């Protein structure tokens, strides 16, 4: 097994949408309160009492942690990273003790993925690119056991240990304080003169189990691969729904963009893991007095591009976040994928292709629809009627775009047919006969031809009732 472990030391702050270095997250037990994310500089490490930290930097802005938000974000990150390895596991390891710092961890088994991604360096490069899109910082390590990879990721990151003997040798030099054990147990070990993990492995097993419990002995065995380490793997759910709660109410659209971008790329990770594309989604904003405001977006084609989702949501949000439209300051955002469909991942090309040009046009239409509203845009859509002036009508841009009613008809039709003084010069012998409309009082009996008028190709017809010729449209 090759377990890649990712440790997210700033997850408590990132789960609250905090980006300012002066924003710190704290935990508490009774009257005691301490930092679980570091402040700016080296003088304010995680684990320091809040009162001490404020005496050093009075301008610090402390926020209480929200464990539920941390677990939800870690689970969403696990869905995002699912495509890099399987199985996937995640955990927020926390101890109910004063001064202890939680550890947010994700494990990926990458043994079968290294060749697919072209080696560890390439895999990590792509993985960190995904995390950078979310402004997410992570420390990593690779080891044959989950526990060993976790200790290295937290305390000795950026290591790749492929063999069990190398892992045991490296772990044996780590201090016993790196173990996520209760402080009373760690103090007892230090009191016995045990400083390194190797010292614990050298003790008699029965004596250690009698003194500290069989559970501690089992944990040490799992670290070095001497005992199985069962876990519950994470699998992306069949539906996407992600809620982001702010540390404080947010006014205006600008303050919503950072979490909105995060939600968009979390949706991208879920879509990639499920090999789906999104067709429509809903963004709900939660306000005071349990008020909600919903924004619905539809896309012209299924896709899994987080940037495309974010751009469309940003345009729509700028239009909605005005006085009288969105009801006040925002407390939380909820993003839900309403309609999804299977889609194939795009393949990179050295040269710009027709498909890329069509994608750019599609994204432009979606952006305009989000900015101006769906009612402001329309597209020609086929209507079931043989008469040319009624065969094409206005349709919504979300519908299938039909450029023409038939392949042999031009797009450019005149508002009203223009009478010609004499028969035109024909181009070819193809004729389209239309005899329709008798049931609604707009009966037409026409024969349509291609003709040459003023050195341009025209679409003309002869009225079979009167024999008169008319110009009805132009070919491009």
XYZ file of C-alpha atoms in Angstrom:
476
model
C 0.000 0.000 0.000
C 1.119 3.545 -0.724
C -0.906 5.968 1.352
C -0.720 9.642 0.467
C -1.789 11.638 3.521
C -2.722 15.318 3.276
C -2.784 17.456 6.416
C -4.724 20.754 6.321
C -3.426 22.906 9.190
C -5.549 25.936 8.231
C -8.808 24.050 7.730
C -10.593 25.557 10.796
C -10.030 29.045 9.342
C -10.767 28.040 5.756
C -14.031 26.395 6.825
C -15.150 29.827 8.076
C -13.955 31.694 4.972
C -11.221 33.557 6.906
C -8.258 34.798 4.870
C -6.808 37.684 6.891
C -3.697 36.590 8.894
C -5.117 38.424 11.919
C -8.186 36.168 11.877
C -7.470 33.238 14.181
C -9.679 30.318 15.171
C -9.930 29.256 18.795
C -11.231 26.326 20.812
C -12.344 26.331 24.432
C -12.854 24.095 27.440
C -14.726 25.927 30.163
C -13.093 29.321 30.776
C -9.914 28.357 28.888
C -9.564 29.373 25.248
C -6.593 28.841 22.934
C -5.546 29.153 19.300
C -5.971 26.199 16.979
C -4.685 28.151 13.957
C -1.479 30.200 14.215
C -1.415 33.968 14.111
C 0.940 36.056 11.940
C 4.628 35.465 12.573
C 6.304 32.855 14.730
C 5.336 34.367 18.084
C 1.717 33.163 17.935
C 1.763 29.384 17.378
C -1.285 27.163 17.520
C -1.909 25.931 21.055
C -1.158 29.278 22.716
C -3.700 30.639 25.202
C -5.869 33.338 23.641
C -5.176 35.779 26.495
C -1.444 35.411 25.921
C -1.842 35.849 22.173
C -3.905 39.040 22.633
C -1.271 40.438 24.983
C 1.258 40.038 22.147
C -1.005 41.174 19.259
C -4.043 43.065 20.529
C -5.422 43.467 16.981
C -6.037 39.731 16.581
C -9.617 38.847 15.622
C -10.539 35.519 17.283
C -13.336 33.272 15.985
C -14.766 30.175 17.626
C -14.293 27.007 15.602
C -17.217 25.221 13.961
C -16.463 21.480 13.935
C -19.454 20.756 11.698
C -18.168 23.137 9.025
C -14.699 21.588 9.278
C -16.018 18.070 8.770
C -18.209 19.166 5.856
C -15.298 20.917 4.141
C -12.947 17.975 4.704
C -15.501 15.593 3.234
C -15.961 17.873 0.229
C -12.179 17.984 -0.256
C -12.129 14.181 -0.146
C -14.670 14.145 -2.997
C -12.472 16.581 -4.936
C -9.381 14.361 -4.503
C -11.192 11.107 -5.206
C -9.900 10.989 -8.773
C -6.266 10.785 -7.599
C -6.578 7.500 -5.734
C -8.913 4.986 -4.142
C -9.897 4.157 -1.484
C -10.163 7.547 0.208
C -10.513 8.225 3.931
C -10.790 11.422 5.958
C -10.884 12.350 9.631
C -10.653 15.316 11.974
C -8.637 13.916 14.887
C -9.406 15.875 18.031
C -8.885 15.412 21.758
C -11.087 16.924 24.442
C -8.136 18.545 26.217
C -7.037 22.109 26.800
C -4.422 23.331 24.363
C -4.710 20.430 21.906
C -4.790 21.152 18.184
C -7.100 19.180 15.851
C -5.628 17.416 12.834
C -7.585 17.439 9.561
C -6.394 14.515 7.441
C -7.237 12.917 4.098
C -5.713 9.629 2.933
C -5.518 8.407 -0.673
C -4.195 5.026 -1.747
C -2.149 6.008 -4.811
C -0.305 2.754 -5.542
C -2.373 2.124 -8.669
C -2.531 5.794 -9.696
C 1.160 6.675 -9.996
C 1.569 5.214 -13.478
C -1.712 6.801 -14.622
C -0.520 10.279 -13.583
C 3.071 9.781 -14.696
C 4.689 9.402 -11.288
C 4.436 11.004 -7.866
C 5.751 14.407 -8.933
C 3.156 14.769 -11.686
C 0.356 13.538 -9.424
C 1.269 15.984 -6.668
C 1.576 18.821 -9.187
C -1.961 18.270 -10.480
C -3.319 17.693 -6.974
C -1.837 20.922 -5.629
C -3.154 22.778 -8.681
C -6.666 21.680 -7.687
C -6.056 22.766 -4.089
C -4.642 26.118 -5.240
C -7.907 26.801 -7.046
C -9.537 26.664 -3.604
C -6.712 28.595 -1.904
C -6.213 25.490 0.219
C -2.858 24.737 1.887
C -1.863 21.127 2.626
C 1.188 19.203 3.843
C 1.783 15.730 2.414
C 3.646 12.497 3.007
C 3.562 8.995 1.507
C 4.046 5.835 3.560
C 2.948 2.162 3.578
C 0.575 2.719 6.544
C -2.120 5.331 7.124
C -0.930 6.163 10.627
C 2.670 6.496 9.541
C 1.735 8.747 6.629
C -0.338 10.923 8.981
C 2.505 11.407 11.490
C 4.920 12.314 8.715
C 2.465 14.704 7.030
C 1.913 16.577 10.299
C 5.413 16.534 11.805
C 7.858 15.696 8.970
C 6.110 16.494 5.669
C 7.183 16.063 2.026
C 8.547 12.528 2.445
C 8.036 9.469 0.262
C 8.748 6.219 2.102
C 8.003 3.226 -0.089
C 9.212 0.358 2.139
C 8.154 -0.682 5.624
C 11.722 -0.836 7.083
C 12.354 2.762 5.968
C 9.079 3.858 7.555
C 9.854 2.118 10.858
C 13.326 3.654 10.952
C 11.962 7.157 10.311
C 9.089 6.867 12.779
C 11.330 5.515 15.522
C 13.100 8.894 15.648
C 9.924 10.937 16.134
C 9.141 12.248 19.662
C 6.362 10.514 21.586
C 4.572 13.881 21.691
C 3.695 13.448 18.001
C 1.174 10.764 18.974
C -2.425 11.961 19.205
C -2.785 10.481 22.680
C -4.110 12.052 25.903
C -1.687 14.353 27.674
C -1.686 12.200 30.822
C -0.413 9.208 28.831
C 2.286 11.277 27.127
C 3.414 12.729 30.469
C 3.636 9.231 31.937
C 5.794 8.063 29.034
C 8.147 11.009 29.392
C 8.292 10.421 33.139
C 9.586 6.903 32.426
C 12.348 8.361 30.254
C 10.704 7.344 26.963
C 11.357 10.096 24.444
C 11.081 8.492 20.978
C 8.652 6.114 19.319
C 11.482 3.621 18.971
C 11.695 3.528 22.755
C 8.054 2.409 22.906
C 8.568 -0.380 20.388
C 11.547 -1.647 22.417
C 9.405 -2.154 25.560
C 7.990 -5.575 26.513
C 4.594 -5.829 24.849
C 2.693 -7.392 27.757
C 4.070 -4.859 30.225
C 3.203 -1.936 27.930
C -0.334 -3.252 27.406
C -0.813 -3.760 31.153
C 0.419 -0.220 31.933
C -1.123 1.790 29.081
C -3.813 -0.475 27.634
C -4.081 -2.862 24.709
C -5.578 -0.048 22.590
C -2.321 1.933 22.737
C -0.305 -1.142 21.829
C -2.584 -1.790 18.847
C -2.114 1.815 17.701
C 1.676 1.383 17.751
C 1.381 -1.863 15.787
C -0.752 -0.144 13.145
C 1.812 2.630 12.767
C 4.510 0.211 11.643
C 2.202 -2.176 9.719
C 2.208 -4.983 12.298
C -1.606 -4.941 12.598
C -4.468 -4.243 10.152
C -5.925 -0.731 10.162
C -9.623 -0.866 9.154
C -11.422 2.290 8.058
C -14.606 3.439 6.360
C -13.870 4.657 2.811
C -15.455 7.824 1.424
C -17.410 7.616 -1.821
C -18.860 10.704 -3.545
C -22.636 10.866 -2.899
C -25.165 10.567 -5.739
C -26.290 14.193 -5.270
C -24.321 17.399 -4.674
C -25.383 19.792 -1.935
C -22.833 21.966 -0.140
C -23.523 24.588 2.534
C -21.020 27.299 3.476
C -21.726 29.262 6.672
C -19.974 32.591 7.256
C -18.301 33.555 10.497
C -20.247 36.843 10.328
C -22.956 38.291 8.089
C -21.679 39.470 4.702
C -22.981 42.551 2.900
C -22.685 42.911 -0.868
C -21.652 40.533 -3.614
C -17.896 41.149 -3.303
C -17.653 39.360 0.046
C -19.410 36.309 -1.372
C -16.997 35.671 -4.239
C -14.297 33.771 -2.338
C -16.632 31.143 -0.830
C -18.584 31.060 -4.084
C -15.411 30.152 -5.977
C -14.696 27.430 -3.430
C -18.201 25.984 -3.846
C -17.855 26.031 -7.639
C -14.614 24.054 -7.573
C -15.955 21.629 -4.978
C -18.781 20.991 -7.440
C -16.152 20.474 -10.149
C -14.427 17.834 -8.011
C -17.700 16.027 -7.354
C -18.588 16.057 -11.059
C -15.177 14.673 -11.997
C -15.422 11.924 -9.411
C -18.909 10.936 -10.645
C -17.991 11.488 -14.333
C -20.961 13.799 -14.771
C -21.666 17.246 -16.164
C -23.970 19.876 -14.690
C -26.898 21.275 -16.674
C -28.607 23.365 -13.990
C -27.910 24.383 -10.414
C -29.381 26.408 -7.567
C -27.553 28.833 -5.288
C -29.478 29.665 -2.117
C -28.516 32.525 0.193
C -29.680 32.378 3.809
C -30.540 35.621 5.624
C -31.907 36.805 8.951
C -35.385 35.673 10.071
C -34.932 32.429 8.104
C -35.373 34.216 4.790
C -33.932 32.575 1.688
C -33.175 33.786 -1.800
C -32.657 31.304 -4.649
C -30.709 31.842 -7.872
C -31.181 29.247 -10.616
C -28.781 28.821 -13.515
C -29.052 26.627 -16.589
C -26.206 25.792 -18.959
C -26.422 25.132 -22.667
C -24.442 21.876 -22.424
C -23.374 19.547 -19.590
C -19.892 20.345 -18.298
C -17.670 19.962 -15.236
C -15.707 23.233 -15.377
C -15.526 25.051 -12.032
C -14.400 28.316 -13.659
C -17.416 28.267 -15.987
C -19.743 27.707 -13.005
C -18.101 30.482 -10.982
C -18.188 33.037 -13.817
C -21.880 32.422 -14.467
C -22.726 32.613 -10.756
C -20.698 35.794 -10.317
C -22.495 37.542 -13.158
C -25.875 36.508 -11.811
C -24.925 37.439 -8.238
C -23.839 40.921 -9.270
C -27.282 41.394 -10.789
C -29.137 39.955 -7.790
C -27.146 41.531 -4.921
C -28.773 44.962 -5.172
C -31.112 46.630 -2.668
C -34.630 45.286 -2.967
C -33.665 42.045 -4.737
C -31.621 40.033 -2.255
C -33.065 40.345 1.274
C -30.200 41.777 3.345
C -26.882 40.450 4.598
C -25.976 36.827 3.843
C -25.367 34.298 6.610
C -24.762 31.176 4.517
C -24.653 29.933 0.931
C -26.004 26.595 -0.295
C -25.064 25.254 -3.738
C -27.047 22.361 -5.201
C -26.711 20.604 -8.554
C -30.275 20.157 -9.809
C -29.759 18.494 -13.177
C -26.686 16.462 -14.165
C -25.914 14.234 -17.124
C -23.055 11.964 -18.237
C -20.354 13.795 -20.162
C -16.943 12.964 -21.550
C -13.881 14.827 -20.337
C -12.427 17.199 -22.911
C -9.155 16.281 -24.603
C -6.437 18.891 -24.896
C -5.430 19.949 -28.410
C -2.336 21.682 -29.697
C -4.324 23.914 -32.041
C -7.587 25.768 -31.515
C -10.432 23.665 -32.872
C -14.002 24.308 -33.953
C -15.183 22.683 -30.716
C -13.135 25.167 -28.660
C -14.622 28.077 -30.579
C -18.120 26.692 -29.983
C -17.325 26.316 -26.262
C -16.228 29.960 -26.068
C -19.450 31.012 -27.776
C -21.504 28.854 -25.388
C -19.790 30.383 -22.346
C -20.381 33.887 -23.731
C -24.092 33.178 -24.139
C -24.276 31.750 -20.606
C -22.503 34.800 -19.169
C -24.861 37.189 -20.974
C -27.862 35.181 -19.804
C -26.627 35.342 -16.202
C -25.935 39.094 -16.435
C -29.046 40.242 -18.341
C -31.538 37.533 -17.445
C -32.828 34.588 -19.454
C -35.692 36.636 -20.905
C -33.250 39.115 -22.499
C -31.730 36.527 -24.859
C -33.402 34.459 -27.523
C -32.400 32.213 -30.388
C -34.104 31.075 -33.606
C -36.060 27.899 -32.932
C -37.931 25.670 -35.354
C -41.730 25.877 -35.289
C -43.816 23.166 -36.936
C -45.117 25.120 -39.902
C -44.165 24.848 -43.583
C -44.671 28.588 -44.255
C -41.199 30.232 -44.034
C -42.415 33.355 -42.217
C -43.870 31.133 -39.470
C -41.383 28.231 -39.456
C -38.824 30.001 -37.226
C -39.792 31.723 -33.992
C -38.047 33.078 -30.924
C -36.888 30.413 -28.485
C -35.088 30.393 -25.133
C -31.301 30.058 -25.302
C -31.465 27.014 -23.026
C -33.443 25.134 -25.673
C -31.781 23.288 -28.518
C -30.581 25.917 -30.949
C -32.043 25.429 -34.415
C -30.448 27.693 -36.939
C -32.850 26.985 -39.764
C -36.103 25.222 -40.470
C -34.601 23.231 -43.294
C -31.146 22.841 -44.773
C -32.162 24.399 -48.110
C -33.674 27.566 -46.642
C -31.672 30.738 -45.900
C -31.451 32.350 -42.466
C -31.959 35.895 -43.794
C -35.637 36.412 -44.546
C -37.148 39.782 -45.415
C -39.853 41.127 -43.069
C -42.240 41.088 -46.031
C -41.715 39.503 -49.488
C -40.844 42.140 -52.120
C -42.534 42.044 -55.507
C -40.207 41.614 -58.498
C -40.959 43.410 -61.772
C -39.897 40.434 -63.909
C -38.903 36.784 -63.506
C -35.337 36.517 -62.107
C -32.413 34.535 -63.512
C -32.591 31.069 -61.967
C -29.640 29.220 -60.429
C -30.303 25.513 -60.739
C -33.576 23.682 -61.124
C -34.381 22.791 -57.506
C -37.837 23.849 -56.436
C -39.661 23.724 -53.086
C -43.454 23.758 -53.360
C -45.480 25.010 -50.395
C -49.242 24.623 -50.261
C -50.320 25.315 -46.679
C -52.342 27.519 -44.330
C -55.836 26.938 -45.708
C -57.119 26.120 -42.189
C -56.236 29.492 -40.582
C -57.059 31.910 -43.405
C -53.404 32.535 -44.388
C -53.310 30.207 -47.381
C -50.065 30.219 -49.404
C -49.392 28.432 -52.716
C -45.794 29.048 -53.733
C -42.878 27.559 -55.665
C -39.434 28.595 -54.218
C -36.209 28.824 -56.275
C -32.612 30.031 -56.022
C -31.975 33.026 -58.245
C -29.234 35.548 -59.061
C -30.124 39.177 -58.294
C -27.506 41.968 -58.349
C -24.708 39.338 -58.336
C -26.056 37.834 -55.092
C -27.877 34.592 -54.430
C -31.521 35.222 -53.603
C -34.419 33.082 -52.473
C -37.467 33.824 -54.609
C -40.887 32.333 -55.129
C -43.691 32.439 -57.705
C -47.208 32.836 -56.379
C -49.102 30.048 -58.126
C -52.425 31.855 -57.725
C -51.316 35.069 -59.504
C -48.112 34.051 -61.302
C -46.270 37.018 -59.699
C -42.599 36.683 -58.608
C -41.369 37.780 -55.113
C -38.032 38.120 -53.328
C -38.233 36.494 -49.857
C -34.628 36.140 -48.584
C -30.891 36.051 -49.229
C -28.279 33.330 -48.928
C -25.110 34.302 -47.082
